[in-house]
Amino acid sequence: MNRQTVPKAAEIPVCEIRQRDGEDLDECVRVLAEVHQDDGYPVNWPDSPADWLVGDGQLAAWVAELDGRIVGHLALSPAGEDDLAPALWSGGADGDTDRDAGDTAVVSRLFVSPSARGHGIGALLMSRADKEARQRGLHPVLDVVASDTAAAALYECLGWDLLATVDQTWSPDQTVTVHCYAAPN
């Protein structure tokens, strides 16, 4: 008979989710580079990764620390013109609801270091973003490239609703298939 050993409390890593600050960006870029190397996220490596992480007009951003080191990141932004999920959630595609795309917050820039996976860090970051969006009276939505099956599995495990799968043109030479999700009501 096989027995699994239950880790002692002192052996369980402690994860803290906290607001990202400017001092965190270099370490966030380092972790993002690991994720890009292992998973290909982001699909197109940005010219300035720190600026990409900060984005324009973010509502908030968080880092996950595991045993005192940054291992994850997530941002929350207002809906932009090019964001597909807010329009789909609002019923813009078929006009069957009276919700406004401006009543959404877009979850983005989510990544967890490959060495820190399996501790529920992605779910903790998603929970924090969901809570913040709802405190602001906004409904969380997101887009994810269809090839990122691990991320899509996380969102579906958390109960997020798949709104649609669509092709999005990122440049004249690049069309990417993305899944659009909305948090459960």
C-alpha positions as a Markdown table, in Angstrom:
| # | Residue | x | y | z |
|---|---|---|---|---|
| 1 | Met | 0.0 | 0.0 | 0.0 |
| 2 | Asn | 1.4 | 3.4 | -1.0 |
| 3 | Arg | 1.1 | 6.2 | 1.5 |
| 4 | Gln | 1.4 | 9.9 | 0.7 |
| 5 | Thr | 3.3 | 12.0 | 3.1 |
| 6 | Val | 1.5 | 15.1 | 4.2 |
| 7 | Pro | 3.9 | 18.0 | 4.4 |
| 8 | Lys | 4.4 | 19.7 | 7.7 |
| 9 | Ala | 3.1 | 23.3 | 8.0 |
| 10 | Ala | 6.7 | 24.6 | 7.9 |
| 11 | Glu | 7.3 | 22.9 | 4.5 |
| 12 | Ile | 4.3 | 24.4 | 2.8 |
| 13 | Pro | 5.4 | 27.5 | 0.8 |
| 14 | Val | 3.8 | 30.8 | 1.8 |
| 15 | Cys | 2.4 | 32.8 | -1.0 |
| 16 | Glu | 1.6 | 36.5 | -0.6 |
| 17 | Ile | -0.3 | 38.5 | -3.1 |
| 18 | Arg | 0.4 | 42.2 | -2.9 |
| 19 | Gln | 0.2 | 45.4 | -5.0 |
| 20 | Arg | 3.0 | 45.7 | -7.5 |
| 21 | Asp | 5.2 | 48.7 | -7.1 |
| 22 | Gly | 8.0 | 50.2 | -9.3 |
| 23 | Glu | 10.7 | 48.4 | -7.4 |
| 24 | Asp | 9.2 | 45.0 | -8.6 |
| 25 | Leu | 9.5 | 45.6 | -12.3 |
| 26 | Asp | 13.0 | 44.2 | -12.9 |
| 27 | Glu | 12.1 | 41.0 | -11.1 |
| 28 | Cys | 8.8 | 40.8 | -12.9 |
| 29 | Val | 10.6 | 41.1 | -16.2 |
| 30 | Arg | 13.0 | 38.4 | -15.2 |
| 31 | Val | 10.1 | 36.0 | -14.4 |
| 32 | Leu | 8.3 | 37.0 | -17.6 |
| 33 | Ala | 11.4 | 36.1 | -19.5 |
| 34 | Glu | 11.4 | 32.6 | -17.9 |
| 35 | Val | 7.7 | 32.2 | -18.8 |
| 36 | His | 8.4 | 33.4 | -22.4 |
| 37 | Gln | 11.2 | 30.9 | -22.7 |
| 38 | Asp | 9.2 | 27.9 | -21.4 |
| 39 | Asp | 5.7 | 28.8 | -22.6 |
| 40 | Gly | 5.9 | 31.4 | -25.4 |
| 41 | Tyr | 4.0 | 34.0 | -23.3 |
| 42 | Pro | 3.8 | 36.7 | -24.4 |
| 43 | Val | 3.5 | 35.5 | -28.0 |
| 44 | Asn | 5.5 | 38.6 | -29.2 |
| 45 | Trp | 8.3 | 39.6 | -26.8 |
| 46 | Pro | 7.8 | 43.4 | -26.2 |
| 47 | Asp | 10.5 | 45.9 | -27.0 |
| 48 | Ser | 10.3 | 47.2 | -23.5 |
| 49 | Pro | 8.9 | 44.4 | -21.2 |
| 50 | Ala | 8.7 | 46.7 | -18.2 |
| 51 | Asp | 6.5 | 49.2 | -20.1 |
| 52 | Trp | 4.4 | 46.3 | -21.4 |
| 53 | Leu | 3.8 | 45.1 | -17.9 |
| 54 | Val | 2.8 | 48.6 | -16.7 |
| 55 | Gly | 0.6 | 49.3 | -19.7 |
| 56 | Asp | -1.6 | 52.4 | -20.2 |
| 57 | Gly | -4.1 | 53.3 | -17.5 |
| 58 | Gln | -4.0 | 50.1 | -15.4 |
| 59 | Leu | -6.5 | 50.1 | -12.6 |
| 60 | Ala | -4.2 | 47.9 | -10.4 |
| 61 | Ala | -1.5 | 45.2 | -10.6 |
| 62 | Trp | -0.3 | 42.6 | -8.2 |
| 63 | Val | 2.7 | 40.3 | -7.7 |
| 64 | Ala | 2.8 | 36.9 | -6.1 |
| 65 | Glu | 5.7 | 36.3 | -3.7 |
| 66 | Leu | 6.6 | 32.7 | -2.7 |
| 67 | Asp | 9.0 | 32.5 | 0.2 |
| 68 | Gly | 9.9 | 36.2 | -0.4 |
| 69 | Arg | 10.6 | 36.1 | -4.1 |
| 70 | Ile | 8.4 | 37.3 | -6.9 |
| 71 | Val | 6.9 | 34.4 | -8.9 |
| 72 | Gly | 3.8 | 35.8 | -10.5 |
| 73 | His | 2.0 | 38.8 | -11.8 |
| 74 | Leu | -1.4 | 40.0 | -12.9 |
| 75 | Ala | -2.8 | 43.4 | -14.0 |
| 76 | Leu | -6.3 | 44.8 | -14.3 |
| 77 | Ser | -7.2 | 47.5 | -16.9 |
| 78 | Pro | -10.2 | 49.3 | -18.1 |
| 79 | Ala | -11.7 | 48.0 | -21.4 |
| 80 | Gly | -9.9 | 49.3 | -24.5 |
| 81 | Glu | -11.1 | 49.7 | -28.1 |
| 82 | Asp | -9.2 | 46.6 | -29.2 |
| 83 | Asp | -10.3 | 44.3 | -26.4 |
| 84 | Leu | -12.8 | 41.7 | -27.6 |
| 85 | Ala | -14.1 | 40.2 | -24.4 |
| 86 | Pro | -15.7 | 43.4 | -23.1 |
| 87 | Ala | -17.7 | 43.8 | -26.3 |
| 88 | Leu | -18.7 | 40.1 | -26.3 |
| 89 | Trp | -19.8 | 40.3 | -22.6 |
| 90 | Ser | -21.8 | 43.4 | -23.2 |
| 91 | Gly | -23.7 | 41.7 | -26.0 |
| 92 | Gly | -22.1 | 43.9 | -28.6 |
| 93 | Ala | -21.7 | 40.9 | -31.0 |
| 94 | Asp | -25.4 | 40.0 | -31.0 |
| 95 | Gly | -27.1 | 42.8 | -29.1 |
| 96 | Asp | -29.0 | 40.6 | -26.7 |
| 97 | Thr | -28.1 | 42.4 | -23.5 |
| 98 | Asp | -28.1 | 46.0 | -22.2 |
| 99 | Arg | -24.7 | 45.6 | -20.5 |
| 100 | Asp | -22.1 | 48.2 | -21.3 |
| 101 | Ala | -18.5 | 47.2 | -22.3 |
| 102 | Gly | -17.3 | 50.1 | -20.1 |
| 103 | Asp | -18.6 | 48.1 | -17.1 |
| 104 | Thr | -15.8 | 45.6 | -17.5 |
| 105 | Ala | -12.2 | 45.3 | -16.2 |
| 106 | Val | -9.7 | 43.4 | -18.4 |
| 107 | Val | -7.5 | 40.9 | -16.6 |
| 108 | Ser | -4.1 | 40.8 | -18.3 |
| 109 | Arg | -0.4 | 40.2 | -17.9 |
| 110 | Leu | -1.0 | 37.0 | -15.9 |
| 111 | Phe | 2.0 | 34.7 | -15.5 |
| 112 | Val | 3.5 | 32.4 | -13.0 |
| 113 | Ser | 7.1 | 31.3 | -12.9 |
| 114 | Pro | 7.4 | 27.7 | -14.2 |
| 115 | Ser | 9.3 | 26.8 | -11.0 |
| 116 | Ala | 6.5 | 28.0 | -8.8 |
| 117 | Arg | 3.5 | 26.3 | -10.5 |
| 118 | Gly | 1.3 | 23.9 | -8.7 |
| 119 | His | 0.8 | 26.1 | -5.6 |
| 120 | Gly | -2.5 | 27.7 | -6.8 |
| 121 | Ile | -0.7 | 31.1 | -7.4 |
| 122 | Gly | -2.6 | 31.7 | -10.7 |
| 123 | Ala | -5.9 | 31.2 | -8.9 |
| 124 | Leu | -4.9 | 33.5 | -6.1 |
| 125 | Leu | -4.0 | 36.2 | -8.5 |
| 126 | Met | -7.2 | 35.8 | -10.4 |
| 127 | Ser | -9.2 | 35.9 | -7.1 |
| 128 | Arg | -7.5 | 39.2 | -6.2 |
| 129 | Ala | -8.3 | 40.7 | -9.6 |
| 130 | Asp | -11.9 | 39.5 | -9.5 |
| 131 | Lys | -12.4 | 41.0 | -6.0 |
| 132 | Glu | -10.9 | 44.4 | -7.1 |
| 133 | Ala | -12.9 | 44.6 | -10.2 |
| 134 | Arg | -16.2 | 43.9 | -8.4 |
| 135 | Gln | -15.3 | 46.4 | -5.7 |
| 136 | Arg | -15.1 | 49.0 | -8.5 |
| 137 | Gly | -18.5 | 47.8 | -9.8 |
| 138 | Leu | -16.8 | 46.2 | -12.9 |
| 139 | His | -17.2 | 42.7 | -14.3 |
| 140 | Pro | -13.8 | 40.9 | -15.0 |
| 141 | Val | -13.2 | 39.6 | -18.5 |
| 142 | Leu | -10.1 | 38.5 | -20.5 |
| 143 | Asp | -8.7 | 37.2 | -23.8 |
| 144 | Val | -6.2 | 34.4 | -24.0 |
| 145 | Val | -4.5 | 32.9 | -27.0 |
| 146 | Ala | -6.0 | 29.6 | -27.9 |
| 147 | Ser | -2.7 | 27.8 | -27.9 |
| 148 | Asp | -2.3 | 28.6 | -24.1 |
| 149 | Thr | -4.3 | 25.6 | -23.0 |
| 150 | Ala | -3.0 | 25.7 | -19.4 |
| 151 | Ala | -4.3 | 29.2 | -18.9 |
| 152 | Ala | -7.7 | 28.3 | -20.5 |
| 153 | Ala | -7.9 | 25.3 | -18.2 |
| 154 | Leu | -7.3 | 27.5 | -15.2 |
| 155 | Tyr | -10.0 | 30.0 | -16.2 |
| 156 | Glu | -12.5 | 27.1 | -16.9 |
| 157 | Cys | -11.6 | 25.5 | -13.6 |
| 158 | Leu | -12.3 | 28.8 | -11.8 |
| 159 | Gly | -15.8 | 28.8 | -13.5 |
| 160 | Trp | -15.1 | 31.5 | -16.1 |
| 161 | Asp | -17.5 | 31.5 | -19.0 |
| 162 | Leu | -16.1 | 31.1 | -22.6 |
| 163 | Leu | -17.8 | 33.8 | -24.5 |
| 164 | Ala | -16.3 | 33.0 | -28.0 |
| 165 | Thr | -13.3 | 31.9 | -29.8 |
| 166 | Val | -12.3 | 34.4 | -32.5 |
| 167 | Asp | -9.4 | 35.3 | -34.8 |
| 168 | Gln | -7.8 | 38.6 | -34.0 |
| 169 | Thr | -5.4 | 40.4 | -36.3 |
| 170 | Trp | -2.4 | 41.6 | -34.3 |
| 171 | Ser | -0.4 | 42.9 | -37.3 |
| 172 | Pro | -0.6 | 42.6 | -41.1 |
| 173 | Asp | 1.4 | 39.4 | -40.9 |
| 174 | Gln | -0.1 | 37.9 | -37.7 |
| 175 | Thr | -3.6 | 36.6 | -37.0 |
| 176 | Val | -4.1 | 34.8 | -33.6 |
| 177 | Thr | -7.0 | 32.7 | -32.4 |
| 178 | Val | -8.1 | 33.9 | -28.9 |
| 179 | His | -10.6 | 32.6 | -26.4 |
| 180 | Cys | -12.6 | 35.4 | -24.7 |
| 181 | Tyr | -13.8 | 34.7 | -21.1 |
| 182 | Ala | -15.9 | 36.5 | -18.5 |
| 183 | Ala | -16.0 | 35.8 | -14.8 |
| 184 | Pro | -19.1 | 34.1 | -13.5 |
| 185 | Asn | -21.9 | 36.4 | -12.3 |
